[in-house]
Amino acid sequence: MDESIVRNIIEVLKTASDKTVIYKALVKLRTDLVKDREGIVVFRECGGIPPVVRLLNRPHEKILEVALSILGNCCTDNECCEEAIKNKIISPLITILKSIPNPIVQCRACRLLGNLAKDHRKEIIGSNSAAISQSVCLILEENQEIPTTMMAARATKFLLFDTSFQVEFNNCQGFMILVKTLMKYMRNTCSDYIESEQVDAANVEVKTQTTGRKMHQPREEYFKEVARHLEGVRSDIFDREILKDEKEKPKNTDFKMPTDKAVLDLLGEVLKCIQIASEIANYFPSMGRCLERDVFPCLVFCSDEHNIFRSTVLKILANFAKNPASAFLLSSADAVTTVCHLATSSNLEKPLSESELQNCLSIICMLSGDACNRAKIRRSGALQQLLERAKNYSTLKEMSMILFALNNFQYDHMSMDLLLRGGLVGILIKELDAYLNSNDSKRKESRDEKKENTRKRKSIFGCANQSAKTSKVQDEITGMDQTAGVRPHYRGAFTPPPSNTAYSTVGSCSPSSPCSSRSLSPVSFLFRSFKDCDEDEDDYSPVCSDVGDSDDDESNLDENSEIMQLLTLFNKGDGKMEENSPSDNEDEKEASKPSPTDSLPLSTIDIIDNLLLRITLSIKNHPDLSKLETIKTIIEAIYVFGANNNNFSTSLANIVVDSTFFGTIIKQNSIHSIYQMTRTADLKSCGESLIDNLTTVAESGYGQGELVKLLTKGDLFHQKRAATIVSFVVKSPKLLYQHLTEYGVIYTLLNSVLNKNDEIRLEAADAITSLANTLRIILPTYDLKQFNCRKEFEEDLDMLPCQENADTMKFVLHRGCSRIPIKFDKKLLTENSDVFNSMLNSDFKESKNKEIHLKGYSVHGIKYFLHLIKLESEKKCAVIPPVYHFDSILEAYELSRMYILENLEKNLFQLIVRRLDEKSILKVFEWSLKNYNPELTGIAINFYLSCSDISTAEKAELFREADLSTYSKEWNQMIVDAVLVRCENIQNVGAEVLMYA
């Protein structure tokens, strides 16, 4: 249509007063212009929106029909919506909805309202939420025309994203009206069909009575019938393969799917509204209570594999499954059976999409707290499906949800057998490892939080040492049960704090046992984030007729974030609703931010440690528990969270105390990792407790047999590994001496440490340290109160007493061809040493020449020796030289022995022992051998064996340096002799004590 003609027609609308002329002009514009996108643009640019909006105030139904139709088409364009709102279209539109009962007018008014609400609901609702909700509810309840009801439901779908409209709509019983609308068209009212079903049921009953008792059925059928109802049998015998032939339940005849397309369109809109209600019902309990019990069987019926609403209904069921009250009704409606069938069937006519499968899994997981539901899940094969999904999960939320479900099966032995055979332990360990080593910000934050919590707990190992040595830690505390009911993604304000019992309580509910009632099943806590409704795929095109118009442009609920805004408000603990909400983009950004209460990784880790503890307590001899990656990962978790988080440490204790795992564990290096825990202050008690558990097994007949088998018949690598393990875990002197002598454990350890390229070199170094601790080879401790560490050491040595008029002696130090004289007061020498007194006051050459000649000493050594004599005469503390002057201490010690200064010799000996470290030990050892000092030699050997203050790598390097030294042969022999003699002495002392006892 030409633009000039359009302007003329619009001018007629502005000036004409005759209703017939106005009507014809509107029809002309509707049929020839406002039928496609280009026509709408032309109409808007020519200024057609304001006059048509003013026509809504005319009480003429025909004019209203066409005007609403034009505006409905125009408002598929965003700019037209904005212009219509500027021209105050809302007030007359509400008046039309409230006062004109004409179904065609109501239909087109609802259509226009929906188009406006799609992108501009905040502007149109404002303070009109009560009036709009009342009008829409009235149309939904009283109107009998399907197209009108469908348009009202469509408008409701868009309006429900506004928080104020939600409240008013709920106050008007709008959600109840939606449910009644759904039930009205879904309920099966065909009497003939119902009567035929009743006749068939009667025939079946008569047939059953005539067949006699079940004992007369064929043996195979009877066996399957018995197996189908057994709850306490082994799952590896009566498994899904036997139970899959179970007869199908009769179809639900209370509902049927309509065949009329208009009715199907209406039901589609109603279901999308219910989907929104299912999400906000978790925050408005009254919305959840308005849903009748009958709606859940209807929804379950609509989730059938052939139903066109399957995707939407599965989302609704997934949302309601998170609500505790609704979860019970879903269980009563047998939703689990239908959903499990969908999730496990591989031959569906229309395969499940990824979104549908996730919703099915969500429903299964959330309803798994009920004992009856768990039996259905296991029998249907969905439990294996959950396990496979856990191996290849896509999001952390999905994994947390699956772990929550698996946690509910912990007391069901049949299910646990299935899970363990399906690789549950491997899944838990893989997820635990990912949690511990992930760089994800949420995981890091939750790790820090869990560390902080575990620091406040008391370690259980102090009180559990005695019982853990001989048996597994018993599950005597009911706190374990409370872990099972933790809903993933949620840690509410009412969650009890971590306890100091043997099992951390991270929730307030527990799964019921297989024989318990539903009332004891765990309360279903809701997820923080929800998936939104289906996308509105079909566009409400202006080309379509007014009555049969379809939906507008694609409407993704993820982009309509008022619901997310509402959830955010309630998560912050503010129950008030804000009328002036931020823009959609701001809402989306806010919704995407992690909430402080979103503790997904923390909940996940709590479930993992609870499941691992339960498995190690109740399941015996499962090979996955003794794998290297299992033990290594649990040890890493203990390092991260500390020994106070007793679930991991108790799980590891249960593993190592099981003798059937010992043969596998000793072939790994996990025992070395456990020993390293004893070298950490925070984990020392935990590591010692675990070593004690291993000692109990290793010193048993089975443990000794496994160790001897490796030491004698294993390959070279395993012989070395067995030698290190003997040193770590064997504490009995008799057994230890036998291993050291008969099987050459000590020689194997030394060879491994001294070989720079040996694979277990570091393990062997730690094994020698552990061996020394077992034999109580330690260094004496001395209190060096008589020494004083001063920075002026060099200055002190230069201030030796040597006055000009005093009688002095010269200590002449020979260094090659040169001679270095050092003067000292003769009186001090004679007064403090009988040797000096005899030498200097007699006919010795030194007395005549007043010179004492020394070779092989340093200037610092002589000065330090003389300085100590001076300080001792003055009754002052001796000076401790710096580390790089350690030779000075040795030289002073040698001179004190030479000149029989007993007090000085004793003090210097103690100083040498206290100042021993990795840099000075070789000097001390070589000096002691060179100067025939057996006491200091023994101290040096003990240091090599027991030094635990230095790192393992440094200790291995110390051993290698000693092996390459001048006294290598003597060092090796002394190390072996020290260990064997000490072990033999302890054994003999123990035998004597036993004999006298």
PDB file of N, CA and C in Angstrom, residues 74 124 164 195 225 331 356 402 418 645 678 682 796 838 854 864 933 986:
ATOM      1  N   CYS A  74       1.192  -5.153  15.365  1.00  0.00           N
ATOM      2  CA  CYS A  74       2.235  -4.129  15.437  1.00  0.00           C
ATOM      3  C   CYS A  74       3.176  -4.367  16.611  1.00  0.00           C
ATOM      4  N   ILE A 124       4.525  -2.183  31.600  1.00  0.00           N
ATOM      5  CA  ILE A 124       3.067  -2.345  31.536  1.00  0.00           C
ATOM      6  C   ILE A 124       2.489  -2.753  32.889  1.00  0.00           C
ATOM      7  N   SER A 164       6.195  -8.919  41.251  1.00  0.00           N
ATOM      8  CA  SER A 164       4.948  -8.400  41.822  1.00  0.00           C
ATOM      9  C   SER A 164       3.741  -9.103  41.215  1.00  0.00           C
ATOM     10  N   GLU A 195     -15.568 -48.273  31.443  1.00  0.00           N
ATOM     11  CA  GLU A 195     -16.288 -49.524  31.692  1.00  0.00           C
ATOM     12  C   GLU A 195     -15.572 -50.708  31.063  1.00  0.00           C
ATOM     13  N   GLU A 225       9.141 -64.638  40.005  1.00  0.00           N
ATOM     14  CA  GLU A 225       8.222 -63.878  40.835  1.00  0.00           C
ATOM     15  C   GLU A 225       8.781 -63.699  42.241  1.00  0.00           C
ATOM     16  N   SER A 331       6.546 -39.242  44.396  1.00  0.00           N
ATOM     17  CA  SER A 331       6.770 -40.653  44.706  1.00  0.00           C
ATOM     18  C   SER A 331       5.460 -41.423  44.707  1.00  0.00           C
ATOM     19  N   GLU A 356      16.736 -33.358  28.305  1.00  0.00           N
ATOM     20  CA  GLU A 356      15.749 -34.281  28.867  1.00  0.00           C
ATOM     21  C   GLU A 356      16.416 -35.336  29.741  1.00  0.00           C
ATOM     22  N   ILE A 402      24.523 -36.414  41.307  1.00  0.00           N
ATOM     23  CA  ILE A 402      24.668 -37.868  41.209  1.00  0.00           C
ATOM     24  C   ILE A 402      25.267 -38.429  42.493  1.00  0.00           C
ATOM     25  N   LEU A 418      26.217 -53.481  43.410  1.00  0.00           N
ATOM     26  CA  LEU A 418      26.158 -53.063  42.002  1.00  0.00           C
ATOM     27  C   LEU A 418      27.090 -51.882  41.739  1.00  0.00           C
ATOM     28  N   ASN A 645      40.121 -33.796  60.067  1.00  0.00           N
ATOM     29  CA  ASN A 645      39.013 -34.261  59.219  1.00  0.00           C
ATOM     30  C   ASN A 645      39.080 -35.778  59.200  1.00  0.00           C
ATOM     31  N   THR A 678      54.380 -38.724  59.463  1.00  0.00           N
ATOM     32  CA  THR A 678      54.901 -38.632  60.827  1.00  0.00           C
ATOM     33  C   THR A 678      55.942 -37.528  60.960  1.00  0.00           C
ATOM     34  N   ASP A 682      51.521 -31.422  62.167  1.00  0.00           N
ATOM     35  CA  ASP A 682      50.062 -31.525  62.243  1.00  0.00           C
ATOM     36  C   ASP A 682      49.565 -32.946  62.028  1.00  0.00           C
ATOM     37  N   ASP A 796      86.729 -10.736  69.769  1.00  0.00           N
ATOM     38  CA  ASP A 796      87.089 -11.364  71.034  1.00  0.00           C
ATOM     39  C   ASP A 796      88.392 -12.136  70.926  1.00  0.00           C
ATOM     40  N   SER A 838     103.038 -27.923  84.830  1.00  0.00           N
ATOM     41  CA  SER A 838     104.225 -28.786  84.880  1.00  0.00           C
ATOM     42  C   SER A 838     105.192 -28.465  83.742  1.00  0.00           C
ATOM     43  N   LEU A 854     103.170 -25.803  67.651  1.00  0.00           N
ATOM     44  CA  LEU A 854     102.020 -26.637  67.253  1.00  0.00           C
ATOM     45  C   LEU A 854     101.957 -26.749  65.734  1.00  0.00           C
ATOM     46  N   TYR A 864      90.816 -19.535  69.619  1.00  0.00           N
ATOM     47  CA  TYR A 864      89.563 -19.918  70.290  1.00  0.00           C
ATOM     48  C   TYR A 864      89.850 -20.732  71.547  1.00  0.00           C
ATOM     49  N   ASN A 933      88.718 -41.213  68.860  1.00  0.00           N
ATOM     50  CA  ASN A 933      87.715 -40.776  69.839  1.00  0.00           C
ATOM     51  C   ASN A 933      86.449 -41.592  69.625  1.00  0.00           C
ATOM     52  N   ILE A 986      68.383 -54.669  72.480  1.00  0.00           N
ATOM     53  CA  ILE A 986      66.974 -54.471  72.850  1.00  0.00           C
ATOM     54  C   ILE A 986      66.267 -55.802  72.980  1.00  0.00           C
TER      55      ILE A 986
END
